[in-house]
Coordinates of N, CA and C in Angstrom, one line a residue:
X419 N -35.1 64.1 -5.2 CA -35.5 62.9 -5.9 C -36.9 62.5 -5.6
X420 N -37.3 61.9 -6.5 CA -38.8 61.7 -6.0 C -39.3 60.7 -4.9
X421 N -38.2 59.6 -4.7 CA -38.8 58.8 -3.7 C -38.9 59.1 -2.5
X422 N -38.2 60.4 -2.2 CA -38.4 61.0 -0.8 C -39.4 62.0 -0.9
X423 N -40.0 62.2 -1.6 CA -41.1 62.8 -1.5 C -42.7 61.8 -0.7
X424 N -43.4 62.1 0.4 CA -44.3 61.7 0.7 C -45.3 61.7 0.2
X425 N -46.5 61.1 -0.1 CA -47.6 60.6 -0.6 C -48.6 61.1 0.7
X426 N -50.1 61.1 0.3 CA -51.0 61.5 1.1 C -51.5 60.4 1.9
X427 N -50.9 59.2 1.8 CA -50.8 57.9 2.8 C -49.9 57.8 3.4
X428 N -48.5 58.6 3.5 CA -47.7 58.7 4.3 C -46.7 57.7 3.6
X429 N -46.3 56.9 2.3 CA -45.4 56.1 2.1 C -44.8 56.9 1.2
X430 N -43.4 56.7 1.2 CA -42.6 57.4 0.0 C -43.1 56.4 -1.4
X431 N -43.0 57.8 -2.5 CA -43.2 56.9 -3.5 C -41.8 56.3 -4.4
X432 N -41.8 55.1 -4.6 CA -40.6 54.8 -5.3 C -40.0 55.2 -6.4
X433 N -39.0 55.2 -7.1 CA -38.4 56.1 -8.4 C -39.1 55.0 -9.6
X434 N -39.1 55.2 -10.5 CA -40.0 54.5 -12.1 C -38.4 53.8 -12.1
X435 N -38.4 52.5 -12.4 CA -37.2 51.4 -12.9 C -37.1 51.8 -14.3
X436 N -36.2 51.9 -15.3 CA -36.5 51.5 -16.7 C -35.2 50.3 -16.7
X437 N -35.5 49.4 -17.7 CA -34.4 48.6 -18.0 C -33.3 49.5 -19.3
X438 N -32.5 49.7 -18.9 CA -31.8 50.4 -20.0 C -30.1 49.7 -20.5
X439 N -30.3 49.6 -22.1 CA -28.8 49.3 -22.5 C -28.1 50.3 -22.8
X440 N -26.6 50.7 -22.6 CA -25.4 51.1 -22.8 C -24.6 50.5 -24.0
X441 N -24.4 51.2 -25.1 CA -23.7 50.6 -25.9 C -22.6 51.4 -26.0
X442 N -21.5 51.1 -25.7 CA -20.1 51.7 -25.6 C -19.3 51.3 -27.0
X443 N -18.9 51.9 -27.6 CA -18.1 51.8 -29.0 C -16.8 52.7 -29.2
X444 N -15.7 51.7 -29.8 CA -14.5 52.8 -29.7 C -13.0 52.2 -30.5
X445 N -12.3 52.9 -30.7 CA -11.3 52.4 -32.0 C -10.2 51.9 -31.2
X446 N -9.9 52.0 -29.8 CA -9.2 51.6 -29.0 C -9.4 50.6 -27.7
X447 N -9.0 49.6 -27.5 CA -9.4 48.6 -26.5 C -9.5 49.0 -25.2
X448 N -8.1 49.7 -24.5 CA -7.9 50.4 -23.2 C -8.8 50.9 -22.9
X449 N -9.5 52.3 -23.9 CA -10.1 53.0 -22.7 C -11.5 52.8 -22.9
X450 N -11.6 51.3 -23.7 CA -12.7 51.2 -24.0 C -13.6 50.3 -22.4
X451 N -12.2 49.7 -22.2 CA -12.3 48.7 -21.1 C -12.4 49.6 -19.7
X452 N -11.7 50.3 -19.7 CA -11.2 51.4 -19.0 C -13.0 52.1 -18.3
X453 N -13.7 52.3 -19.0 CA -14.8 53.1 -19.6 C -15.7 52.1 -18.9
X454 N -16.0 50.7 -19.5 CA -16.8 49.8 -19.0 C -16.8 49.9 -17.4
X455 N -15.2 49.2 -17.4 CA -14.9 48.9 -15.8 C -15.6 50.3 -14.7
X456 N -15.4 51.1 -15.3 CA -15.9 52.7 -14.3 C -17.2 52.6 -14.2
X457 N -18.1 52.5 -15.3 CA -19.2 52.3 -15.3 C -19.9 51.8 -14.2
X458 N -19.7 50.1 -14.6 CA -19.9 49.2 -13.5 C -19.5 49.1 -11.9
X459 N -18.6 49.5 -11.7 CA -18.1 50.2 -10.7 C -18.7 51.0 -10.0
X460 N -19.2 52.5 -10.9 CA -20.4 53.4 -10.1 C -21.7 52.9 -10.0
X461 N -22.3 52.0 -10.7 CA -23.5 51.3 -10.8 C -23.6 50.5 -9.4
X462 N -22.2 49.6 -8.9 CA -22.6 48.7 -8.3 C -22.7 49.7 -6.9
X463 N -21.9 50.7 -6.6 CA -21.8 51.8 -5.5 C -22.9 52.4 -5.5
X464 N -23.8 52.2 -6.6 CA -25.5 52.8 -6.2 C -26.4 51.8 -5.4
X465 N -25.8 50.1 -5.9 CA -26.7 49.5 -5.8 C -27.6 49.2 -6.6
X466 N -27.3 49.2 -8.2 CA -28.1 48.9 -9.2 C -28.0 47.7 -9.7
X467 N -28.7 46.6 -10.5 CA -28.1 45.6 -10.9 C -27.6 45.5 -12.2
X468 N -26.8 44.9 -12.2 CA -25.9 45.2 -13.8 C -25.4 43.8 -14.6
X469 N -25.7 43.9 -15.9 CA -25.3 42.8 -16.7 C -24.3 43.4 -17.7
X470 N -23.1 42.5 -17.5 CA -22.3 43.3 -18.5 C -20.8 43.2 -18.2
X471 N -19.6 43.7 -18.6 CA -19.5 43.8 -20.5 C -20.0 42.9 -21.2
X472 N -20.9 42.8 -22.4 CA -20.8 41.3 -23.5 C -20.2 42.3 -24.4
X473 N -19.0 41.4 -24.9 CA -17.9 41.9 -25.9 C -18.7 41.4 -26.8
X474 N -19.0 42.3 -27.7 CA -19.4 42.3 -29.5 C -18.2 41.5 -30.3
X475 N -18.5 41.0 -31.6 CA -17.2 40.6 -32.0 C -17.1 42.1 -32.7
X476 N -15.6 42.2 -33.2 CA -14.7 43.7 -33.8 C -15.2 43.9 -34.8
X477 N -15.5 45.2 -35.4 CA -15.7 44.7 -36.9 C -14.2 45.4 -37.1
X478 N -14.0 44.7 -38.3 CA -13.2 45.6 -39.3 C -13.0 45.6 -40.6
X479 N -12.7 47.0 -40.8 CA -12.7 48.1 -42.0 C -11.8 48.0 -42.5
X480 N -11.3 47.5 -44.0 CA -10.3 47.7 -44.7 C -10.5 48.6 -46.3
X481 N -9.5 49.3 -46.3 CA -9.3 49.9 -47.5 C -8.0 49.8 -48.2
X482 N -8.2 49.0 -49.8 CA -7.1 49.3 -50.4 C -6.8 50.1 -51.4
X483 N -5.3 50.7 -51.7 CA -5.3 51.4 -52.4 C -4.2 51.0 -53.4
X484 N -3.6 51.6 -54.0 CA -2.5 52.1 -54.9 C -2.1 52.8 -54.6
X485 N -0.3 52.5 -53.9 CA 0.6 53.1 -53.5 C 0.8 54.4 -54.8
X486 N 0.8 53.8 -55.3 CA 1.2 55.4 -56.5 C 0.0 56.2 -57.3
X487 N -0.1 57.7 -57.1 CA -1.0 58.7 -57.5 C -1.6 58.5 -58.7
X488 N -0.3 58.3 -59.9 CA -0.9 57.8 -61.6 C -0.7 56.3 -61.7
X489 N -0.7 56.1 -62.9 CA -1.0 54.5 -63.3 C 0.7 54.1 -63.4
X490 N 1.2 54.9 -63.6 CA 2.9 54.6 -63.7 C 3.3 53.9 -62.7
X491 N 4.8 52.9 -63.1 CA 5.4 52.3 -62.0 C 4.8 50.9 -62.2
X492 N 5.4 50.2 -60.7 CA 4.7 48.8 -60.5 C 3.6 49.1 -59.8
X493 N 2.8 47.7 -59.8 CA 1.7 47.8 -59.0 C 1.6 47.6 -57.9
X494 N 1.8 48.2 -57.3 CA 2.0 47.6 -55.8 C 0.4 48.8 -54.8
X495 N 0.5 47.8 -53.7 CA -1.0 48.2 -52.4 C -0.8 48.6 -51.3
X496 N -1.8 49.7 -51.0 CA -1.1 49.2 -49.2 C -2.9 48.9 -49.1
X497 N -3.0 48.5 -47.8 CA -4.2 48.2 -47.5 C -4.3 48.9 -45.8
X498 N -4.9 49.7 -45.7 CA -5.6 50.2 -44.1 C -6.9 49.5 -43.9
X499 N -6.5 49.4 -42.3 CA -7.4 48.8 -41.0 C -7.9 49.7 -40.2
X500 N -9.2 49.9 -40.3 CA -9.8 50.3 -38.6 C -10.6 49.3 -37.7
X501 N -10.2 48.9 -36.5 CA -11.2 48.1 -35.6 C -12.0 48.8 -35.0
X502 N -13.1 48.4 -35.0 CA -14.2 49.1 -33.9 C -14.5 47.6 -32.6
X503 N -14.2 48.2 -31.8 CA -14.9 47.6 -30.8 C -16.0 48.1 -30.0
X504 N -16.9 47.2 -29.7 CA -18.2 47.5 -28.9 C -18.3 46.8 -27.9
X505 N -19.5 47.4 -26.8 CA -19.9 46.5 -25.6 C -20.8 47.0 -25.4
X506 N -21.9 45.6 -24.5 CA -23.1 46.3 -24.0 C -23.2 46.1 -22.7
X507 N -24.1 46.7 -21.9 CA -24.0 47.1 -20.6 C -25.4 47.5 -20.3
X508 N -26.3 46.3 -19.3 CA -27.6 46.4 -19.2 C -27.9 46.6 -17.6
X509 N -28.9 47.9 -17.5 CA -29.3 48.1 -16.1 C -30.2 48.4 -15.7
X510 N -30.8 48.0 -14.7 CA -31.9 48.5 -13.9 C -32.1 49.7 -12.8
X511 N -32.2 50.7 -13.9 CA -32.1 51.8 -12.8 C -33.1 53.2 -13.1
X512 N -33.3 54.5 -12.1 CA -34.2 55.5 -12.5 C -33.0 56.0 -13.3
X513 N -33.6 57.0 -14.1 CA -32.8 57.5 -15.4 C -31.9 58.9 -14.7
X514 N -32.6 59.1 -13.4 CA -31.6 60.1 -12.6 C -30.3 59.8 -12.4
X515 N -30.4 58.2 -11.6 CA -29.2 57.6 -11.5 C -28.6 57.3 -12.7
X516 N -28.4 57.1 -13.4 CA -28.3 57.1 -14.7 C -27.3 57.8 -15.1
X517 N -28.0 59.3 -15.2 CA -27.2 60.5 -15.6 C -26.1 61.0 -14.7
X518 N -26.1 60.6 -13.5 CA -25.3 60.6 -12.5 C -24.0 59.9 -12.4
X519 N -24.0 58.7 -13.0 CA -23.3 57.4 -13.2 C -22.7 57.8 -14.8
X520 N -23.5 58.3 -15.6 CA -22.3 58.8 -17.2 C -21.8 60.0 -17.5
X521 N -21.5 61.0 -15.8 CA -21.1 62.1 -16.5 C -19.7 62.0 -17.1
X522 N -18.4 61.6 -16.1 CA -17.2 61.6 -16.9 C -17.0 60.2 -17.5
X523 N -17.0 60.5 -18.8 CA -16.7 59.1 -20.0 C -15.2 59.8 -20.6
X524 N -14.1 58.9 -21.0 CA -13.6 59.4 -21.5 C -13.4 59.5 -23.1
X525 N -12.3 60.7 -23.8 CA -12.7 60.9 -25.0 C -12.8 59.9 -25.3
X526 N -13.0 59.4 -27.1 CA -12.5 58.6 -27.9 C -13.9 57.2 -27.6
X527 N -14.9 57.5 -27.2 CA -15.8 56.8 -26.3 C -17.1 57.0 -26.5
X528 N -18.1 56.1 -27.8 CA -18.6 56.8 -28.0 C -19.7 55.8 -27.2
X529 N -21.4 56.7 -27.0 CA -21.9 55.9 -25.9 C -23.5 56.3 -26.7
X530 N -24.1 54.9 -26.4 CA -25.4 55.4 -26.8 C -26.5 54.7 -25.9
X531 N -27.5 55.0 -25.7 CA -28.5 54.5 -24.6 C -30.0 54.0 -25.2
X532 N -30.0 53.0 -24.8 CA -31.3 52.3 -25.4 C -32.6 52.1 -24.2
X533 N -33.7 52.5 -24.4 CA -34.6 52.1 -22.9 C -35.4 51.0 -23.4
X534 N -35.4 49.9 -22.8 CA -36.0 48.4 -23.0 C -37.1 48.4 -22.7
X535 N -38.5 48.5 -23.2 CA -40.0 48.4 -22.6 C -39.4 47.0 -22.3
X536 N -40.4 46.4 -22.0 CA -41.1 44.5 -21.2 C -42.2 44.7 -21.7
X537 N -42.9 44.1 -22.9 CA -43.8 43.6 -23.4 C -44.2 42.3 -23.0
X538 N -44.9 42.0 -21.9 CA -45.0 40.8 -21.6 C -46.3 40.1 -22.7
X539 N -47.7 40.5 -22.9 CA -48.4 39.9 -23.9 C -47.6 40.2 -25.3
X540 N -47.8 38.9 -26.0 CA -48.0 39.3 -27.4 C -48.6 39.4 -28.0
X541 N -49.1 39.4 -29.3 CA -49.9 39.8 -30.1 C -50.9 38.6 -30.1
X542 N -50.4 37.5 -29.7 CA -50.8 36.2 -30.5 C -51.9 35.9 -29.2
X543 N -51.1 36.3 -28.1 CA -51.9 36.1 -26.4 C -53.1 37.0 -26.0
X544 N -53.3 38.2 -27.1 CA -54.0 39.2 -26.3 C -55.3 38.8 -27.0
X545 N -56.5 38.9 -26.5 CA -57.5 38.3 -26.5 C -58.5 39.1 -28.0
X546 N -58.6 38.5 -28.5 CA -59.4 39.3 -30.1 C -61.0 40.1 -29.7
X547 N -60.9 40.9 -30.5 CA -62.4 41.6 -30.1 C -63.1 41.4 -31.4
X548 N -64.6 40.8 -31.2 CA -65.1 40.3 -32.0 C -66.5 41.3 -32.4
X549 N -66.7 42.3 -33.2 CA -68.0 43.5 -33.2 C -69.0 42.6 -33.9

């Protein structure tokens, strides 16, 4: 890892921080919870700081149809549901640890990773250059 590597001053150099979100998404509650809780769990066993679960609200997906193939018959529907649930999960950590902390996710669990710059000036703050 890099921070045990010495410098020509003699101080270890420390690992690059990135702020990174976790977005966990999944058609089932359990292992969606299941998945979070593990997460955070190995995070705090590193010693990282961690913000999180914020439960998303569900979306859901409905489709209606026509119980019957041709136009014959009564009219009758059925209507299908899918719920998606999501969560996010925000940390401060090197991206080594990282990759260390998401190897077993389980199936059904889908995961995506966002890296957060900190833009501290804005546009409005940075000072105009005038030729």
């Amino acid at each position: 890892m890099s921070y045990n590597k010495i410098d020509k001053e003699g101080y270890g150099e420390a690992p690059k921080t990135h702020k990174i979100r976790i977005t966990l998404s999944s058609r089932k509650v359990q292992s969606l919870e299941k998945v979070c809780q593990e997460l955070i769990d190995r995070a705090k066993t590193k010693g990282l700081r961690v913000k999180g679960p914020v439960r998303l609200p569900t979306k859901t997906l409905k489709v209606t149809t026509r119980k019957t193939p041709c136009g014959e018959g009564s009219k009758t529907w059925d209507t299908f549901e899918m719920r998606i649930h999501k969560r996010l999960i925000d940390l401060n950590a090197p991206t080594e640890v990282v990759k260390q902390i998401i190897i077993n996710i389980e199936a059904g669990v889908e995961v995506e990773f966002h890296y957060l710059e900190l833009n501290y000036l804005s546009a409005s703050l940075m000072p105009s250059v005038i030729t």
